[in-house]
Coordinates of C-alpha atoms in Angstrom, one line a residue:
Chain G
X1 CA -1.9 -25.1 -27.9
X2 CA -2.1 -24.0 -24.3
X3 CA -5.2 -25.1 -22.6
X4 CA -7.9 -22.5 -22.4
X5 CA -8.5 -21.6 -18.8
X6 CA -12.1 -20.7 -18.8
X7 CA -15.1 -22.7 -18.1
X8 CA -18.0 -22.0 -20.4
X9 CA -20.1 -20.9 -17.6
X10 CA -19.2 -17.5 -16.2
X11 CA -21.3 -14.8 -14.6
X12 CA -21.9 -11.2 -15.2
X13 CA -23.0 -9.8 -11.9
X14 CA -20.4 -8.0 -9.9
X15 CA -20.8 -7.3 -6.3
X16 CA -18.3 -6.0 -3.8
X17 CA -19.4 -6.4 -0.2
X18 CA -17.6 -6.2 3.1
X19 CA -19.5 -9.2 4.3
X20 CA -20.0 -12.6 2.9
X21 CA -23.0 -12.5 0.7
X22 CA -24.4 -15.8 -0.5
X23 CA -26.2 -14.2 -3.4
X24 CA -23.1 -12.6 -5.0
X25 CA -21.4 -14.3 -7.8
X26 CA -18.3 -12.2 -7.3
X27 CA -16.9 -11.4 -4.0
X28 CA -13.9 -9.1 -3.6
X29 CA -12.3 -8.0 -0.4
X30 CA -9.2 -5.9 0.2
X31 CA -6.3 -6.4 2.6
X32 CA -6.7 -10.0 3.5
X33 CA -2.9 -10.3 3.8
X34 CA -2.0 -7.5 6.1
X35 CA 1.8 -7.7 5.9
X36 CA 1.9 -6.9 2.2
X37 CA 1.8 -3.4 0.7
X38 CA -1.6 -4.2 -0.8
X39 CA -3.7 -7.3 -1.2
X40 CA -7.0 -8.5 -2.5
X41 CA -9.1 -11.7 -2.4
X42 CA -11.6 -12.6 -5.0
X43 CA -14.1 -15.4 -5.2
X44 CA -15.9 -16.0 -8.5
X45 CA -19.1 -18.0 -8.2
X46 CA -20.6 -19.3 -5.0
X47 CA -21.6 -22.6 -3.6
X48 CA -19.3 -25.5 -4.4
X49 CA -18.0 -24.3 -7.7
X50 CA -15.9 -21.3 -7.0
X51 CA -12.6 -19.9 -8.1
X52 CA -10.7 -18.3 -5.1
X53 CA -7.7 -16.2 -5.6
X54 CA -5.4 -14.3 -3.2
X55 CA -3.2 -11.6 -4.6
X56 CA -0.6 -9.7 -2.6
X57 CA 1.6 -6.9 -3.8
X58 CA 4.9 -6.1 -2.2
X59 CA 6.9 -2.9 -2.9
X60 CA 8.0 -0.8 -4.7
X61 CA 11.2 -2.0 -3.1
X62 CA 14.8 -2.1 -4.0
X63 CA 15.7 -4.8 -6.5
X64 CA 17.8 -7.8 -5.5
X65 CA 21.1 -7.9 -7.2
X66 CA 20.1 -10.9 -9.2
X67 CA 17.2 -9.1 -10.7
X68 CA 19.3 -6.0 -11.2
X69 CA 21.8 -7.8 -13.4
X70 CA 19.2 -9.4 -15.6
X71 CA 16.6 -6.9 -16.6
X72 CA 16.4 -3.7 -14.6
X73 CA 16.6 -0.5 -16.5
X74 CA 17.7 2.6 -14.8
X75 CA 14.7 4.6 -15.8
X76 CA 11.9 2.1 -15.2
X77 CA 10.9 -0.3 -12.6
X78 CA 10.1 -3.9 -12.9
X79 CA 6.9 -5.8 -12.3
X80 CA 7.6 -9.3 -11.0
X81 CA 4.5 -11.5 -11.4
X82 CA 4.1 -15.0 -10.3
X83 CA 1.0 -17.2 -10.0
X84 CA 1.0 -20.3 -7.9
X85 CA -1.7 -23.0 -7.7
X86 CA -2.5 -24.8 -4.5
X87 CA -2.0 -28.5 -4.8
X88 CA -5.7 -28.9 -3.9
X89 CA -6.9 -26.2 -6.4
X90 CA -8.2 -28.7 -8.9
X91 CA -10.7 -31.1 -7.4
X92 CA -11.8 -33.3 -10.3
X93 CA -10.0 -36.4 -11.1
X94 CA -9.9 -35.4 -14.7
X95 CA -7.6 -32.5 -14.0
X96 CA -5.1 -34.4 -12.0
X97 CA -3.3 -35.3 -15.2
X98 CA -2.6 -31.6 -15.8
X99 CA 0.8 -30.5 -14.9
X100 CA 0.4 -27.8 -12.3
X101 CA 3.7 -26.2 -13.1
X102 CA 2.6 -25.7 -16.8
X103 CA -0.7 -24.1 -15.7
X104 CA 1.2 -21.8 -13.3
X105 CA 3.6 -20.7 -16.0
X106 CA 0.8 -20.2 -18.5
X107 CA -1.2 -18.1 -16.2
X108 CA 1.8 -16.0 -15.1
X109 CA 2.5 -15.3 -18.7
X110 CA -1.1 -14.3 -19.5
X111 CA -1.4 -12.1 -16.4
X112 CA 1.8 -10.4 -17.2
X113 CA 0.6 -9.6 -20.7
X114 CA -2.7 -8.2 -19.3
X115 CA -0.8 -5.9 -16.9
X116 CA 1.6 -4.6 -19.5
X117 CA 1.0 -1.0 -20.1
X118 CA -1.2 -0.7 -17.0
X119 CA 1.4 -0.1 -14.3
X120 CA 3.4 3.2 -14.7
X121 CA 6.8 1.7 -14.5
X122 CA 8.5 5.0 -14.8
X123 CA 7.2 6.0 -11.3
X124 CA 9.5 3.6 -9.5
X125 CA 12.8 3.5 -11.3
X126 CA 15.2 0.7 -10.4
X127 CA 12.7 -0.7 -8.0
X128 CA 10.5 -3.7 -8.2
X129 CA 6.9 -4.4 -7.5
X130 CA 6.2 -8.0 -6.7
X131 CA 2.8 -9.4 -7.5
X132 CA 2.2 -12.8 -5.9
X133 CA -1.0 -14.6 -6.8
X134 CA -2.2 -17.8 -5.1
X135 CA -5.1 -19.7 -6.5
X136 CA -6.7 -21.7 -3.7
X137 CA -9.6 -23.0 -5.8
X138 CA -9.6 -23.2 -9.6
X139 CA -12.9 -23.8 -11.1
X140 CA -12.7 -21.8 -14.3
X141 CA -12.2 -18.3 -15.4
X142 CA -9.0 -17.9 -13.4
X143 CA -7.5 -15.2 -15.7
X144 CA -10.5 -12.9 -15.1
X145 CA -10.2 -13.4 -11.4
X146 CA -6.5 -12.8 -11.5
X147 CA -6.8 -9.6 -13.4
X148 CA -9.5 -8.2 -11.2
X149 CA -7.8 -9.1 -8.0
X150 CA -4.4 -7.9 -9.1
X151 CA -5.7 -4.6 -10.3
X152 CA -7.4 -4.1 -6.9
X153 CA -4.3 -5.1 -5.0
X154 CA -2.1 -2.8 -7.0
X155 CA -4.4 0.1 -6.3
X156 CA -4.6 -0.8 -2.7
X157 CA -0.7 -0.8 -2.6
X158 CA -0.9 2.7 -4.2
X159 CA 1.2 1.6 -7.1
X160 CA 0.7 4.0 -10.0
X161 CA -1.6 2.5 -12.6
X162 CA -3.1 4.1 -15.7
X163 CA -6.6 3.0 -14.9
X164 CA -8.7 0.4 -13.1
X165 CA -7.9 -2.7 -15.2
X166 CA -11.0 -4.9 -15.5
X167 CA -11.6 -8.2 -17.2
X168 CA -14.8 -9.8 -18.5
X169 CA -15.5 -13.0 -20.3
X170 CA -18.1 -13.4 -23.1
X171 CA -18.9 -16.7 -24.7
X172 CA -20.7 -17.9 -27.9
X173 CA -23.0 -20.8 -27.7
X174 CA -23.6 -23.5 -30.2
X175 CA -26.7 -21.8 -31.6
X176 CA -24.6 -18.6 -32.2
X177 CA -25.9 -16.6 -29.3
X178 CA -23.3 -14.4 -27.8
X179 CA -23.6 -13.5 -24.2
X180 CA -21.8 -12.4 -21.1
X181 CA -22.0 -15.6 -19.3
X182 CA -24.3 -16.0 -16.3
X183 CA -23.8 -17.3 -12.9
X184 CA -22.8 -20.9 -13.6
X185 CA -23.8 -22.1 -10.2
X186 CA -27.4 -21.2 -10.9
X187 CA -27.8 -22.3 -14.5
X188 CA -25.5 -25.2 -14.8
X189 CA -24.9 -26.6 -11.4
X190 CA -24.9 -30.2 -12.2
X191 CA -23.0 -29.8 -15.4
X192 CA -20.4 -27.5 -14.1
X193 CA -19.6 -30.0 -11.4
X194 CA -18.9 -32.7 -13.8
X195 CA -17.1 -30.6 -16.3
X196 CA -15.2 -28.0 -14.4
X197 CA -11.6 -27.8 -15.2
X198 CA -11.5 -30.4 -17.7
X199 CA -8.3 -28.9 -18.9
X200 CA -10.2 -26.2 -20.7
X201 CA -11.7 -28.7 -23.2
X202 CA -15.1 -27.7 -24.2
X203 CA -17.7 -29.6 -22.4
X204 CA -20.0 -31.9 -24.2
X205 CA -22.5 -32.5 -21.5
X206 CA -23.5 -28.9 -21.0
X207 CA -27.0 -28.0 -22.1
X208 CA -26.0 -24.5 -22.8
X209 CA -22.8 -25.4 -24.5
X210 CA -20.3 -22.7 -25.3
X211 CA -18.1 -23.2 -28.3
X212 CA -16.0 -20.2 -27.9
X213 CA -15.0 -17.8 -25.2
X214 CA -13.1 -14.5 -25.1
X215 CA -11.6 -12.7 -22.1
X216 CA -10.9 -9.0 -22.5
X217 CA -8.7 -7.0 -20.2
X218 CA -9.8 -3.4 -20.6
X219 CA -9.1 0.0 -19.1
X220 CA -12.6 1.5 -19.3
X221 CA -11.8 5.2 -18.7
X222 CA -8.6 5.4 -20.7
X223 CA -10.4 3.3 -23.2
X224 CA -7.6 0.9 -24.0
X225 CA -7.6 -2.9 -24.2
X226 CA -4.5 -4.5 -22.8
X227 CA -5.2 -8.1 -23.7
X228 CA -7.7 -10.2 -25.6
X229 CA -7.7 -14.0 -25.2
X230 CA -10.0 -15.9 -27.4
X231 CA -10.5 -19.6 -27.6
X232 CA -12.9 -21.9 -29.5
X233 CA -14.9 -21.4 -32.7
X234 CA -16.5 -18.1 -33.5
X235 CA -18.2 -18.8 -36.8
X236 CA -17.5 -15.3 -38.2
X237 CA -15.6 -12.2 -37.2
X238 CA -18.8 -10.4 -36.3
X239 CA -19.6 -12.8 -33.5
X240 CA -16.2 -12.2 -32.0
X241 CA -16.5 -8.5 -32.3
X242 CA -19.9 -8.6 -30.6
X243 CA -18.5 -10.7 -27.8
X244 CA -15.6 -8.3 -27.3
X245 CA -17.8 -5.3 -27.2
X246 CA -20.1 -7.0 -24.7
X247 CA -17.1 -7.9 -22.5
X248 CA -15.9 -4.3 -22.7
X249 CA -19.3 -3.0 -21.6
X250 CA -19.1 -5.5 -18.7
X251 CA -15.7 -4.1 -17.8
X252 CA -17.1 -0.6 -17.6
X253 CA -19.7 -1.7 -15.1
X254 CA -17.2 -3.6 -13.0
X255 CA -14.8 -0.6 -12.9
X256 CA -17.6 1.5 -11.4
X257 CA -18.1 -1.0 -8.6
X258 CA -14.4 -1.3 -7.9
X259 CA -14.0 2.5 -7.9
X260 CA -16.7 2.7 -5.2
X261 CA -14.6 0.5 -3.0
X262 CA -11.6 2.9 -3.1
Chain W
X1 CA -13.8 -15.2 22.1
X2 CA -16.0 -13.9 24.9
X3 CA -16.6 -10.2 24.6
X4 CA -18.2 -8.6 27.6
X5 CA -21.2 -6.4 27.1
X6 CA -19.3 -3.3 28.0
X7 CA -16.5 -4.0 25.5
X8 CA -19.1 -4.6 22.8
X9 CA -20.7 -1.3 23.6
X10 CA -17.4 0.5 23.5
X11 CA -16.5 -1.1 20.2
X12 CA -19.8 0.0 18.7
X13 CA -19.3 3.5 20.1
X14 CA -15.9 3.7 18.5
X15 CA -17.2 2.5 15.2
X16 CA -20.1 5.0 15.1
X17 CA -17.7 7.8 16.2
X18 CA -15.4 6.9 13.4
X19 CA -18.3 6.8 11.0
X20 CA -19.5 10.2 11.9
X21 CA -16.0 11.6 11.7
X22 CA -15.6 10.4 8.2
X23 CA -19.0 11.5 7.1
X24 CA -19.9 14.7 8.8
X25 CA -17.0 16.5 10.2
X26 CA -14.7 17.2 7.3
X27 CA -13.9 20.9 7.6
X28 CA -16.1 22.7 5.1
X29 CA -13.4 25.2 4.2
X30 CA -11.3 22.5 2.6
X31 CA -13.0 20.7 -0.2
X32 CA -11.4 17.3 -0.5
X33 CA -11.4 15.9 -4.0
X34 CA -10.8 12.1 -4.0
X35 CA -10.0 10.4 -7.2
X36 CA -9.2 6.9 -8.4
X37 CA -6.8 5.8 -11.2
X38 CA -7.9 6.6 -14.7
X39 CA -10.3 9.3 -13.7
X40 CA -10.0 12.7 -15.2
X41 CA -9.0 15.1 -12.5
X42 CA -11.9 17.4 -11.8
X43 CA -11.6 21.1 -12.3
X44 CA -8.6 21.0 -14.6
X45 CA -9.2 22.8 -17.8
X46 CA -7.1 21.4 -20.5
X47 CA -7.3 24.6 -22.6
X48 CA -5.9 26.7 -19.7
X49 CA -2.9 24.5 -19.4
X50 CA -1.7 22.6 -16.4
X51 CA 1.5 21.1 -15.0
X52 CA 1.6 17.3 -14.4
X53 CA 2.5 16.5 -10.9
X54 CA 3.1 13.3 -9.0
X55 CA 0.3 10.7 -9.3
X56 CA -1.0 11.9 -12.6
X57 CA -0.7 11.1 -16.2
X58 CA -1.6 12.9 -19.4
X59 CA -3.6 10.8 -21.8
X60 CA -5.1 12.3 -24.9
X61 CA -4.7 15.8 -23.6
X62 CA -6.5 15.1 -20.4
X63 CA -5.0 14.9 -16.9
X64 CA -5.9 11.6 -15.2
X65 CA -5.0 10.2 -11.8
X66 CA -2.7 7.2 -11.5
X67 CA -3.3 6.6 -7.8
X68 CA -6.3 6.8 -5.6
X69 CA -5.9 9.7 -3.3
X70 CA -6.6 13.4 -2.7
X71 CA -6.1 16.0 -5.4
X72 CA -3.6 18.8 -4.5
X73 CA -3.2 21.9 -6.5
X74 CA -0.6 24.6 -6.4
X75 CA -1.5 27.1 -9.0
X76 CA -1.2 25.1 -12.2
X77 CA 0.6 22.2 -10.7
X78 CA -1.8 19.3 -10.1
X79 CA -0.8 16.2 -8.2
X80 CA -2.6 13.4 -6.5
X81 CA -1.4 12.4 -3.1
X82 CA -2.1 8.9 -2.1
X83 CA -3.1 8.4 1.5
X84 CA -0.9 5.4 2.4
X85 CA 2.1 5.5 0.1
X86 CA 5.7 4.9 0.8
X87 CA 7.8 7.9 1.8
X88 CA 9.1 10.1 -1.0
X89 CA 12.3 11.8 0.2
X90 CA 12.8 15.5 -0.4
X91 CA 15.9 17.6 0.1
X92 CA 16.1 19.0 3.6
X93 CA 13.8 16.4 5.3
X94 CA 14.7 15.2 8.7
X95 CA 14.4 11.4 8.7
X96 CA 14.9 8.6 11.1
X97 CA 16.3 5.4 9.6
X98 CA 17.6 2.0 10.4
X99 CA 21.0 0.9 9.1
X100 CA 20.6 -2.0 6.8
X101 CA 24.2 -2.7 5.9
X102 CA 27.6 -1.3 5.8
X103 CA 29.3 -1.2 2.5
X104 CA 32.5 0.5 1.3
X105 CA 32.6 4.1 2.7
X106 CA 28.8 4.2 3.0
X107 CA 25.9 2.9 5.1
X108 CA 22.7 1.7 3.5
X109 CA 19.7 3.0 5.5
X110 CA 16.1 1.9 5.5
X111 CA 14.0 5.0 5.5
X112 CA 10.7 3.5 4.4
X113 CA 11.0 4.7 0.8
X114 CA 11.2 2.8 -2.5
X115 CA 14.9 2.7 -2.5
X116 CA 17.5 2.4 0.3
X117 CA 19.0 5.7 1.3
X118 CA 22.8 6.2 1.3
X119 CA 24.7 7.8 4.1
X120 CA 28.3 8.4 3.1
X121 CA 31.1 8.2 5.5
X122 CA 32.3 11.6 4.3
X123 CA 29.0 13.1 5.3
X124 CA 29.0 12.3 9.0
X125 CA 30.6 14.1 11.8
X126 CA 32.4 12.1 14.5
X127 CA 30.6 12.2 17.8
X128 CA 33.6 13.9 19.3
X129 CA 33.4 16.7 16.8
X130 CA 36.9 15.9 15.6
X131 CA 37.9 16.1 12.0
X132 CA 37.9 12.8 10.3
X133 CA 41.0 11.4 8.9
X134 CA 40.4 9.8 5.5
X135 CA 42.3 6.6 6.0
X136 CA 41.6 2.9 6.0
X137 CA 41.4 2.7 9.8
X138 CA 38.6 5.1 9.6
X139 CA 36.7 2.9 7.2
X140 CA 37.3 -0.1 9.3
X141 CA 35.9 1.8 12.3
X142 CA 32.6 2.5 10.5
X143 CA 30.7 0.0 12.5
X144 CA 31.8 1.7 15.7
X145 CA 30.0 4.8 14.5
X146 CA 26.8 3.2 13.2
X147 CA 26.4 -0.5 13.2
X148 CA 23.8 -2.5 11.3
X149 CA 20.3 -2.3 12.9
X150 CA 21.2 1.0 14.6
X151 CA 18.5 3.6 14.4
X152 CA 19.9 7.0 13.3
X153 CA 18.6 10.5 12.6
X154 CA 19.9 12.3 9.5
X155 CA 18.9 14.9 6.9
X156 CA 18.2 14.3 3.2
X157 CA 21.1 16.1 1.4
X158 CA 20.2 15.4 -2.1
X159 CA 18.3 12.9 -4.3
X160 CA 19.7 10.5 -6.8
X161 CA 18.2 10.2 -10.2
X162 CA 16.2 7.1 -9.2
X163 CA 14.7 8.9 -6.2
X164 CA 17.0 7.4 -3.6
X165 CA 18.1 9.8 -0.9
X166 CA 21.6 10.8 -0.1
X167 CA 21.7 11.5 3.6
X168 CA 24.0 13.6 5.7
X169 CA 24.5 13.7 9.5
X170 CA 26.9 16.7 9.5
X171 CA 25.4 18.3 12.5
X172 CA 25.7 17.5 16.2
X173 CA 22.0 17.0 16.4
X174 CA 22.1 14.0 14.0
X175 CA 23.5 10.7 14.9
X176 CA 22.7 7.4 16.6
X177 CA 19.5 7.3 18.6
X178 CA 19.4 5.6 21.9
X179 CA 17.3 5.2 25.1
X180 CA 14.0 5.2 23.3
X181 CA 11.6 3.4 21.0
X182 CA 11.0 3.6 17.3
X183 CA 7.3 4.0 16.3
X184 CA 6.4 3.6 12.6
X185 CA 3.4 5.5 11.3
X186 CA 2.1 6.3 7.9
X187 CA 4.4 8.9 6.2
X188 CA 1.5 11.0 5.0
X189 CA 0.6 11.8 8.7
X190 CA 3.8 13.7 9.2
X191 CA 3.8 17.3 8.0
X192 CA 7.1 19.1 7.2
X193 CA 7.6 21.4 10.1
X194 CA 10.3 24.0 10.9
X195 CA 11.3 21.9 13.9
X196 CA 11.2 18.1 14.1
X197 CA 13.0 17.6 17.4
X198 CA 10.7 18.2 20.3
X199 CA 10.8 17.9 24.1
X200 CA 7.3 17.3 25.4
X201 CA 6.6 18.3 28.9
X202 CA 4.5 15.4 30.1
X203 CA 4.5 16.5 33.7
X204 CA 5.9 19.7 35.3
X205 CA 9.6 19.4 34.8
X206 CA 9.5 16.0 33.2
X207 CA 10.4 15.8 29.5
X208 CA 10.1 13.1 26.9
X209 CA 11.9 13.7 23.6
X210 CA 10.3 13.1 20.3
X211 CA 11.9 13.1 16.9
X212 CA 9.3 13.2 14.2
X213 CA 11.0 11.9 11.1
X214 CA 9.4 13.0 7.8
X215 CA 9.5 9.4 6.7
X216 CA 7.0 8.3 9.3
X217 CA 9.6 6.9 11.7
X218 CA 9.2 8.5 15.1
X219 CA 11.7 8.2 17.9
X220 CA 10.4 8.5 21.4
X221 CA 13.1 8.6 24.0
X222 CA 14.3 10.0 27.3
X223 CA 15.7 13.6 27.4
X224 CA 18.9 13.9 25.4
X225 CA 18.3 10.7 23.5
X226 CA 17.5 12.4 20.2
X227 CA 18.2 16.1 20.6
X228 CA 20.8 18.3 22.3
X229 CA 23.7 16.0 21.4
X230 CA 26.6 18.0 22.7
X231 CA 29.9 17.9 20.9
X232 CA 32.3 16.7 23.5
X233 CA 36.0 16.4 23.4
X234 CA 35.8 12.8 24.6
X235 CA 36.7 10.0 22.4
X236 CA 33.8 8.6 20.3
X237 CA 31.6 6.6 22.5
X238 CA 31.0 2.9 21.8
X239 CA 27.7 1.3 22.2
X240 CA 28.4 0.0 25.6
X241 CA 29.4 3.4 26.9
X242 CA 26.2 4.8 25.7
X243 CA 24.1 2.2 27.4
X244 CA 22.6 4.0 30.4
X245 CA 19.8 2.6 32.4
X246 CA 16.6 4.5 32.0
X247 CA 14.6 4.3 35.2
X248 CA 11.2 2.7 35.3
X249 CA 9.2 5.9 35.6
X250 CA 10.8 7.3 32.5
X251 CA 10.3 4.1 30.6
X252 CA 6.6 4.2 31.4
X253 CA 6.4 7.8 30.1
X254 CA 8.2 6.8 26.9
X255 CA 5.9 3.9 26.3
X256 CA 2.8 6.1 27.0
X257 CA 4.0 8.7 24.5
X258 CA 4.8 6.0 22.0
X259 CA 1.3 4.5 22.4
X260 CA -0.2 7.9 21.9
X261 CA 1.7 8.2 18.6
X262 CA 0.3 4.7 17.6
X263 CA -3.2 5.9 18.5
X264 CA -2.7 8.8 16.1
X265 CA -1.7 6.3 13.4
X266 CA -4.6 4.1 14.2
X267 CA -7.2 6.9 13.8
X268 CA -5.2 8.5 11.0
X269 CA -4.6 12.0 12.5
X270 CA -1.6 14.2 11.8
X271 CA 1.3 13.5 14.2
X272 CA 2.4 16.8 15.7
X273 CA 3.7 17.6 19.1
X274 CA 0.3 19.2 19.9
X275 CA -1.7 16.2 18.8
X276 CA 0.6 13.8 20.7
X277 CA 0.2 15.9 23.8
X278 CA -3.6 16.1 23.4
X279 CA -3.8 12.3 23.3
X280 CA -1.4 12.1 26.2
X281 CA -3.5 14.4 28.4
X282 CA -6.6 12.4 27.5
X283 CA -4.8 9.2 28.4
X284 CA -4.2 10.2 32.0
X285 CA -5.8 7.7 34.3
X286 CA -5.4 4.8 31.9
X287 CA -2.7 2.2 31.9
X288 CA -0.1 2.9 29.2
X289 CA -0.6 -0.6 27.8
X290 CA -4.3 -0.3 27.5
X291 CA -4.3 2.9 25.5
X292 CA -4.2 0.9 22.3
X293 CA -6.5 -1.9 23.3
X294 CA -9.2 0.1 24.9
X295 CA -12.0 0.9 22.4
X296 CA -13.6 3.2 25.0
X297 CA -10.5 5.4 25.0
X298 CA -10.4 5.5 21.2
X299 CA -14.1 6.4 21.1
X300 CA -13.5 9.3 23.5
X301 CA -10.6 10.6 21.5
X302 CA -12.5 10.6 18.3
X303 CA -15.6 12.1 19.9
X304 CA -13.5 14.9 21.3
X305 CA -12.0 15.5 17.9
X306 CA -15.5 15.7 16.3
X307 CA -16.5 18.2 19.1
X308 CA -13.4 20.3 18.4
X309 CA -14.0 20.3 14.6
X310 CA -17.7 21.2 14.8
X311 CA -16.8 24.0 17.2
X312 CA -14.3 25.5 14.9
X313 CA -16.8 25.2 12.1
X314 CA -19.4 27.0 14.1
X315 CA -16.8 29.7 15.0
X316 CA -16.1 30.1 11.4
X317 CA -19.8 30.4 10.6
X318 CA -20.2 33.1 13.2
X319 CA -17.4 35.1 11.7

């Protein structure tokens, strides 16, 4: 089973500011990498426990002959996604045993799945759009960060997309409470430090322990879900449904904020 | 970095001018509709019917945008035009491009679009105006005509199915460009005009030639560099023969015009001969090199534009 890539402490507030704002739990900026067609930087959380991701988009440009041989259709373009982790992205000792390559491949696959159906591939036949993600700091919820940053970078590069793709994570706690997780730096500072990136294993030391988490990638205005990734124990189907709905609501709010930035 | 007080003031002035330009001075006659992907395009009535243009999609009977940009409508055709997209070639466009590589009987040309453009050997005229002989020697001589990294002007003849352009240079006005500089601007800043070759009179009797390519590549050169290529009976010129020293005064003029074009790109104004000349006139008295770096200059340019726009609005109101 692939290791789940969320911490149980996530946050719900979304803020997009041009300046650094210490109070924001999500910080998103556009165009940090100026020689790309479009790029975005996202930081989830603040203080010492953050997830920082850079995404740059190149193209649409002509395909290399290698790619052409393999998989390029004449009518559609190709989306070439890759995720790389910085060697210093995991800080805790516990995570050093994780194979970085495995995590990269796993995240690449998940992100590709989320983006499927979002990019209008027919708009750039025989060309390729390269999405390059670099995770500088991995402290949980990477997939959500990747989706938000990639979606912004694609729009910034003026690649045709069906909607603003957003992602939100909802968790279920031991006592059965389902919530969009709060800012983990505020609530679980001490615990998150000790437990972050423990290979996705559910933490035992956390006071507000989550036993399951679901990340939903959702296009709020077209009203289509592109990916649901659920891990852990949910008790019954209703809990999962509730969590998913909560996450979708969160996505709608996030989309409004991102929309304002464009 | 130490910033002097004056520079700081100028920067602030530029920023505030830019701010007021974006907020207040949009011409009231044109209502700009700005959308983001996924949004239903305003003012489109599904029951009346519409035609899906570029940058849009139909989802459950409704027309939605797929890029963030400005809505454009021509009768029932609705499209969304992104502000900073790559160039989309159209038949008849005059473009400036750089030769990327030479392959068999064709050149691959970078014209800032999604796909490389193709210029076939059969669709160029020899500089001498002679008829081309279709033989191997001719193919081997391709690099004498246009070599890799050469900048050329050409016209879009047709489009391939995947949107790549097929170019032709079958007129004496198209061909290799020399004695000038290439400036790259955002393709959406270039309007399609009846004439893309211009000779700007920068001083009485002094001309600088400008070729405004529809793809956002702009060639600024000394007279005769881009336009008025005369068909001669001489043998085709090689690179070395074309190398003529451009004197310093002319080089300065070229650089000044080129920087004026860069200013237009920086403040996102349309690139037209008139707009280039207006910036050029304002730049008099400033070093060519400090046109781009001086915030004070940019501030003045923007303030003048605001003035001009408010005046036209007032005129329109009076009428």
